[in-house]
């Protein structure tokens, strides 16, 4: 069932890491994934709704879903 691409897996792995600040994370996104941060977050948001991502990294996906929902509720 785990048919995620290598890029999708790398995005989920990156979200499991901690960074000293947003600049450090954006630098890693550009250098390791070759993506603009905006595109990275678009792909990440789509992954949060993908059952394959949930099966691959349930803790990370559920944590990010909770954050996304709390931000939506604030609006």
PDB file of N, CA and C in Angstrom:
ATOM      1  N   UNK A   1       0.830  -1.193   0.000  1.00  0.00           N
ATOM      2  CA  UNK A   1       0.000   0.000   0.000  1.00  0.00           C
ATOM      3  C   UNK A   1       0.870   1.249   0.000  1.00  0.00           C
ATOM      4  N   UNK A   2       2.115   1.140   0.441  1.00  0.00           N
ATOM      5  CA  UNK A   2       2.991   2.300   0.552  1.00  0.00           C
ATOM      6  C   UNK A   2       3.598   2.630  -0.809  1.00  0.00           C
ATOM      7  N   UNK A   3       2.835   3.330  -1.648  1.00  0.00           N
ATOM      8  CA  UNK A   3       3.283   3.691  -2.982  1.00  0.00           C
ATOM      9  C   UNK A   3       3.727   5.142  -3.055  1.00  0.00           C
ATOM     10  N   UNK A   4       4.149   5.708  -1.951  1.00  0.00           N
ATOM     11  CA  UNK A   4       4.608   7.090  -1.951  1.00  0.00           C
ATOM     12  C   UNK A   4       5.899   7.206  -2.750  1.00  0.00           C
ATOM     13  N   UNK A   5       6.075   8.351  -3.384  1.00  0.00           N
ATOM     14  CA  UNK A   5       7.316   8.595  -4.109  1.00  0.00           C
ATOM     15  C   UNK A   5       8.434   8.884  -3.116  1.00  0.00           C
ATOM     16  N   UNK A   6       9.649   8.828  -3.607  1.00  0.00           N
ATOM     17  CA  UNK A   6      10.798   9.160  -2.757  1.00  0.00           C
ATOM     18  C   UNK A   6      10.690  10.601  -2.267  1.00  0.00           C
ATOM     19  N   UNK A   7      10.184  11.497  -3.122  1.00  0.00           N
ATOM     20  CA  UNK A   7      10.017  12.896  -2.714  1.00  0.00           C
ATOM     21  C   UNK A   7       8.994  13.013  -1.599  1.00  0.00           C
ATOM     22  N   UNK A   8       7.880  12.291  -1.712  1.00  0.00           N
ATOM     23  CA  UNK A   8       6.857  12.330  -0.664  1.00  0.00           C
ATOM     24  C   UNK A   8       7.423  11.834   0.668  1.00  0.00           C
ATOM     25  N   UNK A   9       8.176  10.756   0.616  1.00  0.00           N
ATOM     26  CA  UNK A   9       8.790  10.216   1.835  1.00  0.00           C
ATOM     27  C   UNK A   9       9.794  11.201   2.423  1.00  0.00           C
ATOM     28  N   UNK A  10      10.534  11.888   1.557  1.00  0.00           N
ATOM     29  CA  UNK A  10      11.507  12.878   2.032  1.00  0.00           C
ATOM     30  C   UNK A  10      10.807  14.059   2.697  1.00  0.00           C
ATOM     31  N   UNK A  11       9.670  14.465   2.149  1.00  0.00           N
ATOM     32  CA  UNK A  11       8.895  15.560   2.746  1.00  0.00           C
ATOM     33  C   UNK A  11       8.422  15.156   4.138  1.00  0.00           C
ATOM     34  N   UNK A  12       7.887  13.965   4.263  1.00  0.00           N
ATOM     35  CA  UNK A  12       7.413  13.500   5.570  1.00  0.00           C
ATOM     36  C   UNK A  12       8.569  13.354   6.560  1.00  0.00           C
ATOM     37  N   UNK A  13       9.706  12.881   6.084  1.00  0.00           N
ATOM     38  CA  UNK A  13      10.874  12.748   6.961  1.00  0.00           C
ATOM     39  C   UNK A  13      11.350  14.117   7.435  1.00  0.00           C
ATOM     40  N   UNK A  14      11.320  15.087   6.546  1.00  0.00           N
ATOM     41  CA  UNK A  14      11.739  16.439   6.904  1.00  0.00           C
ATOM     42  C   UNK A  14      10.826  17.027   7.968  1.00  0.00           C
ATOM     43  N   UNK A  15       9.549  16.730   7.887  1.00  0.00           N
ATOM     44  CA  UNK A  15       8.599  17.239   8.880  1.00  0.00           C
ATOM     45  C   UNK A  15       8.797  16.595  10.245  1.00  0.00           C
ATOM     46  N   UNK A  16       9.450  15.463  10.288  1.00  0.00           N
ATOM     47  CA  UNK A  16       9.731  14.817  11.563  1.00  0.00           C
ATOM     48  C   UNK A  16      10.952  15.382  12.270  1.00  0.00           C
ATOM     49  N   UNK A  17      11.702  16.221  11.570  1.00  0.00           N
ATOM     50  CA  UNK A  17      12.905  16.831  12.150  1.00  0.00           C
ATOM     51  C   UNK A  17      12.556  18.136  12.849  1.00  0.00           C
ATOM     52  N   UNK A  18      13.472  18.596  13.690  1.00  0.00           N
ATOM     53  CA  UNK A  18      13.301  19.911  14.309  1.00  0.00           C
ATOM     54  C   UNK A  18      14.386  20.837  13.775  1.00  0.00           C
ATOM     55  N   UNK A  19      14.056  22.108  13.699  1.00  0.00           N
ATOM     56  CA  UNK A  19      14.965  23.109  13.158  1.00  0.00           C
ATOM     57  C   UNK A  19      15.071  24.273  14.123  1.00  0.00           C
ATOM     58  N   UNK A  20      16.171  25.004  14.022  1.00  0.00           N
ATOM     59  CA  UNK A  20      16.388  26.144  14.910  1.00  0.00           C
ATOM     60  C   UNK A  20      15.497  27.321  14.550  1.00  0.00           C
ATOM     61  N   UNK A  21      15.016  27.364  13.327  1.00  0.00           N
ATOM     62  CA  UNK A  21      14.133  28.452  12.913  1.00  0.00           C
ATOM     63  C   UNK A  21      13.648  28.223  11.506  1.00  0.00           C
ATOM     64  N   UNK A  22      12.708  29.049  11.046  1.00  0.00           N
ATOM     65  CA  UNK A  22      12.148  28.860   9.711  1.00  0.00           C
ATOM     66  C   UNK A  22      13.184  29.009   8.600  1.00  0.00           C
ATOM     67  N   UNK A  23      14.179  29.854   8.798  1.00  0.00           N
ATOM     68  CA  UNK A  23      15.215  30.012   7.780  1.00  0.00           C
ATOM     69  C   UNK A  23      16.006  28.737   7.567  1.00  0.00           C
ATOM     70  N   UNK A  24      16.297  28.033   8.640  1.00  0.00           N
ATOM     71  CA  UNK A  24      17.047  26.778   8.543  1.00  0.00           C
ATOM     72  C   UNK A  24      16.233  25.724   7.799  1.00  0.00           C
ATOM     73  N   UNK A  25      14.957  25.651   8.088  1.00  0.00           N
ATOM     74  CA  UNK A  25      14.098  24.668   7.425  1.00  0.00           C
ATOM     75  C   UNK A  25      13.969  24.989   5.941  1.00  0.00           C
ATOM     76  N   UNK A  26      13.768  26.263   5.613  1.00  0.00           N
ATOM     77  CA  UNK A  26      13.644  26.644   4.207  1.00  0.00           C
ATOM     78  C   UNK A  26      14.921  26.339   3.436  1.00  0.00           C
ATOM     79  N   UNK A  27      16.070  26.518   4.064  1.00  0.00           N
ATOM     80  CA  UNK A  27      17.341  26.216   3.408  1.00  0.00           C
ATOM     81  C   UNK A  27      17.427  24.722   3.095  1.00  0.00           C
ATOM     82  N   UNK A  28      17.032  23.883   4.052  1.00  0.00           N
ATOM     83  CA  UNK A  28      17.054  22.431   3.834  1.00  0.00           C
ATOM     84  C   UNK A  28      16.069  22.042   2.730  1.00  0.00           C
ATOM     85  N   UNK A  29      14.899  22.672   2.716  1.00  0.00           N
ATOM     86  CA  UNK A  29      13.909  22.389   1.667  1.00  0.00           C
ATOM     87  C   UNK A  29      14.514  22.665   0.295  1.00  0.00           C
ATOM     88  N   UNK A  30      15.165  23.796   0.163  1.00  0.00           N
ATOM     89  CA  UNK A  30      15.768  24.163  -1.130  1.00  0.00           C
ATOM     90  C   UNK A  30      16.946  23.257  -1.488  1.00  0.00           C
ATOM     91  N   UNK A  31      17.834  23.018  -0.525  1.00  0.00           N
ATOM     92  CA  UNK A  31      19.068  22.279  -0.806  1.00  0.00           C
ATOM     93  C   UNK A  31      18.848  20.785  -0.968  1.00  0.00           C
ATOM     94  N   UNK A  32      18.050  20.183  -0.103  1.00  0.00           N
ATOM     95  CA  UNK A  32      17.895  18.725  -0.145  1.00  0.00           C
ATOM     96  C   UNK A  32      16.794  18.266  -1.089  1.00  0.00           C
ATOM     97  N   UNK A  33      15.732  19.044  -1.187  1.00  0.00           N
ATOM     98  CA  UNK A  33      14.612  18.624  -2.028  1.00  0.00           C
ATOM     99  C   UNK A  33      14.556  19.362  -3.359  1.00  0.00           C
ATOM    100  N   UNK A  34      15.260  20.480  -3.457  1.00  0.00           N
ATOM    101  CA  UNK A  34      15.247  21.245  -4.701  1.00  0.00           C
ATOM    102  C   UNK A  34      13.909  21.900  -4.980  1.00  0.00           C
ATOM    103  N   UNK A  35      13.179  22.226  -3.926  1.00  0.00           N
ATOM    104  CA  UNK A  35      11.848  22.820  -4.067  1.00  0.00           C
ATOM    105  C   UNK A  35      11.826  24.215  -3.469  1.00  0.00           C
ATOM    106  N   UNK A  36      10.978  25.060  -4.036  1.00  0.00           N
ATOM    107  CA  UNK A  36      10.693  26.340  -3.398  1.00  0.00           C
ATOM    108  C   UNK A  36       9.832  26.034  -2.171  1.00  0.00           C
ATOM    109  N   UNK A  37       9.999  26.774  -1.094  1.00  0.00           N
ATOM    110  CA  UNK A  37       9.194  26.514   0.104  1.00  0.00           C
ATOM    111  C   UNK A  37       7.686  26.521  -0.150  1.00  0.00           C
ATOM    112  N   UNK A  38       7.206  27.401  -1.011  1.00  0.00           N
ATOM    113  CA  UNK A  38       5.766  27.443  -1.303  1.00  0.00           C
ATOM    114  C   UNK A  38       5.316  26.117  -1.906  1.00  0.00           C
ATOM    115  N   UNK A  39       6.077  25.601  -2.858  1.00  0.00           N
ATOM    116  CA  UNK A  39       5.732  24.327  -3.493  1.00  0.00           C
ATOM    117  C   UNK A  39       5.810  23.184  -2.476  1.00  0.00           C
ATOM    118  N   UNK A  40       6.808  23.222  -1.612  1.00  0.00           N
ATOM    119  CA  UNK A  40       6.958  22.212  -0.566  1.00  0.00           C
ATOM    120  C   UNK A  40       5.698  22.142   0.292  1.00  0.00           C
ATOM    121  N   UNK A  41       5.223  23.299   0.733  1.00  0.00           N
ATOM    122  CA  UNK A  41       4.049  23.310   1.606  1.00  0.00           C
ATOM    123  C   UNK A  41       2.779  22.917   0.855  1.00  0.00           C
ATOM    124  N   UNK A  42       2.708  23.187  -0.443  1.00  0.00           N
ATOM    125  CA  UNK A  42       1.573  22.706  -1.239  1.00  0.00           C
ATOM    126  C   UNK A  42       1.575  21.178  -1.279  1.00  0.00           C
ATOM    127  N   UNK A  43       2.735  20.607  -1.536  1.00  0.00           N
ATOM    128  CA  UNK A  43       2.851  19.146  -1.584  1.00  0.00           C
ATOM    129  C   UNK A  43       2.574  18.528  -0.218  1.00  0.00           C
ATOM    130  N   UNK A  44       3.093  19.148   0.829  1.00  0.00           N
ATOM    131  CA  UNK A  44       2.864  18.647   2.187  1.00  0.00           C
ATOM    132  C   UNK A  44       1.378  18.657   2.521  1.00  0.00           C
ATOM    133  N   UNK A  45       0.696  19.739   2.193  1.00  0.00           N
ATOM    134  CA  UNK A  45      -0.731  19.829   2.486  1.00  0.00           C
ATOM    135  C   UNK A  45      -1.508  18.726   1.767  1.00  0.00           C
ATOM    136  N   UNK A  46      -1.151  18.440   0.530  1.00  0.00           N
ATOM    137  CA  UNK A  46      -1.805  17.349  -0.201  1.00  0.00           C
ATOM    138  C   UNK A  46      -1.501  16.001   0.454  1.00  0.00           C
ATOM    139  N   UNK A  47      -0.278  15.822   0.933  1.00  0.00           N
ATOM    140  CA  UNK A  47       0.091  14.564   1.590  1.00  0.00           C
ATOM    141  C   UNK A  47      -0.723  14.318   2.855  1.00  0.00           C
ATOM    142  N   UNK A  48      -1.093  15.378   3.548  1.00  0.00           N
ATOM    143  CA  UNK A  48      -1.849  15.210   4.793  1.00  0.00           C
ATOM    144  C   UNK A  48      -3.210  14.569   4.551  1.00  0.00           C
ATOM    145  N   UNK A  49      -3.708  14.653   3.323  1.00  0.00           N
ATOM    146  CA  UNK A  49      -4.994  14.045   2.981  1.00  0.00           C
ATOM    147  C   UNK A  49      -4.836  12.693   2.284  1.00  0.00           C
ATOM    148  N   UNK A  50      -3.619  12.233   2.149  1.00  0.00           N
ATOM    149  CA  UNK A  50      -3.331  10.986   1.435  1.00  0.00           C
ATOM    150  C   UNK A  50      -3.229   9.833   2.436  1.00  0.00           C
ATOM    151  N   UNK A  51      -4.082   8.813   2.312  1.00  0.00           N
ATOM    152  CA  UNK A  51      -4.028   7.681   3.246  1.00  0.00           C
ATOM    153  C   UNK A  51      -2.685   6.947   3.220  1.00  0.00           C
ATOM    154  N   UNK A  52      -1.989   6.988   2.092  1.00  0.00           N
ATOM    155  CA  UNK A  52      -0.666   6.342   2.023  1.00  0.00           C
ATOM    156  C   UNK A  52       0.331   7.051   2.930  1.00  0.00           C
ATOM    157  N   UNK A  53       0.222   8.383   3.003  1.00  0.00           N
ATOM    158  CA  UNK A  53       1.108   9.148   3.890  1.00  0.00           C
ATOM    159  C   UNK A  53       0.803   8.815   5.343  1.00  0.00           C
ATOM    160  N   UNK A  54      -0.483   8.689   5.661  1.00  0.00           N
ATOM    161  CA  UNK A  54      -0.877   8.330   7.023  1.00  0.00           C
ATOM    162  C   UNK A  54      -0.334   6.953   7.397  1.00  0.00           C
ATOM    163  N   UNK A  55      -0.379   6.018   6.468  1.00  0.00           N
ATOM    164  CA  UNK A  55       0.147   4.675   6.732  1.00  0.00           C
ATOM    165  C   UNK A  55       1.670   4.697   6.888  1.00  0.00           C
ATOM    166  N   UNK A  56       2.333   5.556   6.151  1.00  0.00           N
ATOM    167  CA  UNK A  56       3.797   5.624   6.174  1.00  0.00           C
ATOM    168  C   UNK A  56       4.329   6.323   7.424  1.00  0.00           C
ATOM    169  N   UNK A  57       3.689   7.425   7.808  1.00  0.00           N
ATOM    170  CA  UNK A  57       4.180   8.221   8.949  1.00  0.00           C
ATOM    171  C   UNK A  57       2.999   8.723   9.771  1.00  0.00           C
ATOM    172  N   UNK A  58       2.318   7.818  10.483  1.00  0.00           N
ATOM    173  CA  UNK A  58       1.087   8.205  11.179  1.00  0.00           C
ATOM    174  C   UNK A  58       1.274   9.286  12.239  1.00  0.00           C
ATOM    175  N   UNK A  59       2.349   9.236  12.993  1.00  0.00           N
ATOM    176  CA  UNK A  59       2.553  10.234  14.051  1.00  0.00           C
ATOM    177  C   UNK A  59       2.729  11.621  13.440  1.00  0.00           C
ATOM    178  N   UNK A  60       3.569  11.707  12.439  1.00  0.00           N
ATOM    179  CA  UNK A  60       3.825  12.996  11.786  1.00  0.00           C
ATOM    180  C   UNK A  60       2.577  13.529  11.108  1.00  0.00           C
ATOM    181  N   UNK A  61       1.895  12.692  10.349  1.00  0.00           N
ATOM    182  CA  UNK A  61       0.706  13.140   9.619  1.00  0.00           C
ATOM    183  C   UNK A  61      -0.389  13.571  10.588  1.00  0.00           C
ATOM    184  N   UNK A  62      -0.629  12.801  11.630  1.00  0.00           N
ATOM    185  CA  UNK A  62      -1.668  13.186  12.593  1.00  0.00           C
ATOM    186  C   UNK A  62      -1.316  14.474  13.324  1.00  0.00           C
ATOM    187  N   UNK A  63      -0.045  14.655  13.667  1.00  0.00           N
ATOM    188  CA  UNK A  63       0.380  15.901  14.323  1.00  0.00           C
ATOM    189  C   UNK A  63       0.136  17.096  13.399  1.00  0.00           C
ATOM    190  N   UNK A  64       0.515  16.956  12.134  1.00  0.00           N
ATOM    191  CA  UNK A  64       0.340  18.058  11.190  1.00  0.00           C
ATOM    192  C   UNK A  64      -1.132  18.310  10.875  1.00  0.00           C
ATOM    193  N   UNK A  65      -1.931  17.262  10.850  1.00  0.00           N
ATOM    194  CA  UNK A  65      -3.376  17.451  10.652  1.00  0.00           C
ATOM    195  C   UNK A  65      -3.984  18.240  11.803  1.00  0.00           C
ATOM    196  N   UNK A  66      -3.569  17.924  13.027  1.00  0.00           N
ATOM    197  CA  UNK A  66      -4.078  18.674  14.191  1.00  0.00           C
ATOM    198  C   UNK A  66      -3.691  20.144  14.107  1.00  0.00           C
ATOM    199  N   UNK A  67      -2.454  20.410  13.732  1.00  0.00           N
ATOM    200  CA  UNK A  67      -2.002  21.799  13.592  1.00  0.00           C
ATOM    201  C   UNK A  67      -2.809  22.504  12.511  1.00  0.00           C
ATOM    202  N   UNK A  68      -3.001  21.837  11.384  1.00  0.00           N
ATOM    203  CA  UNK A  68      -3.758  22.436  10.278  1.00  0.00           C
ATOM    204  C   UNK A  68      -5.181  22.748  10.705  1.00  0.00           C
ATOM    205  N   UNK A  69      -5.814  21.812  11.399  1.00  0.00           N
ATOM    206  CA  UNK A  69      -7.198  22.033  11.830  1.00  0.00           C
ATOM    207  C   UNK A  69      -7.296  23.159  12.852  1.00  0.00           C
ATOM    208  N   UNK A  70      -6.340  23.252  13.761  1.00  0.00           N
ATOM    209  CA  UNK A  70      -6.399  24.330  14.755  1.00  0.00           C
ATOM    210  C   UNK A  70      -6.210  25.687  14.088  1.00  0.00           C
ATOM    211  N   UNK A  71      -5.387  25.750  13.062  1.00  0.00           N
ATOM    212  CA  UNK A  71      -5.199  27.016  12.337  1.00  0.00           C
ATOM    213  C   UNK A  71      -6.437  27.376  11.537  1.00  0.00           C
ATOM    214  N   UNK A  72      -7.084  26.385  10.972  1.00  0.00           N
ATOM    215  CA  UNK A  72      -8.335  26.656  10.245  1.00  0.00           C
ATOM    216  C   UNK A  72      -9.415  27.152  11.191  1.00  0.00           C
ATOM    217  N   UNK A  73      -9.459  26.607  12.390  1.00  0.00           N
ATOM    218  CA  UNK A  73     -10.469  27.014  13.370  1.00  0.00           C
ATOM    219  C   UNK A  73     -10.245  28.447  13.835  1.00  0.00           C
ATOM    220  N   UNK A  74      -8.994  28.903  13.819  1.00  0.00           N
ATOM    221  CA  UNK A  74      -8.688  30.267  14.242  1.00  0.00           C
ATOM    222  C   UNK A  74      -9.184  31.303  13.247  1.00  0.00           C
ATOM    223  N   UNK A  75      -9.376  30.910  12.002  1.00  0.00           N
ATOM    224  CA  UNK A  75      -9.773  31.863  10.952  1.00  0.00           C
ATOM    225  C   UNK A  75     -11.221  32.220  11.023  1.00  0.00           C
TER     226      UNK A  75
END
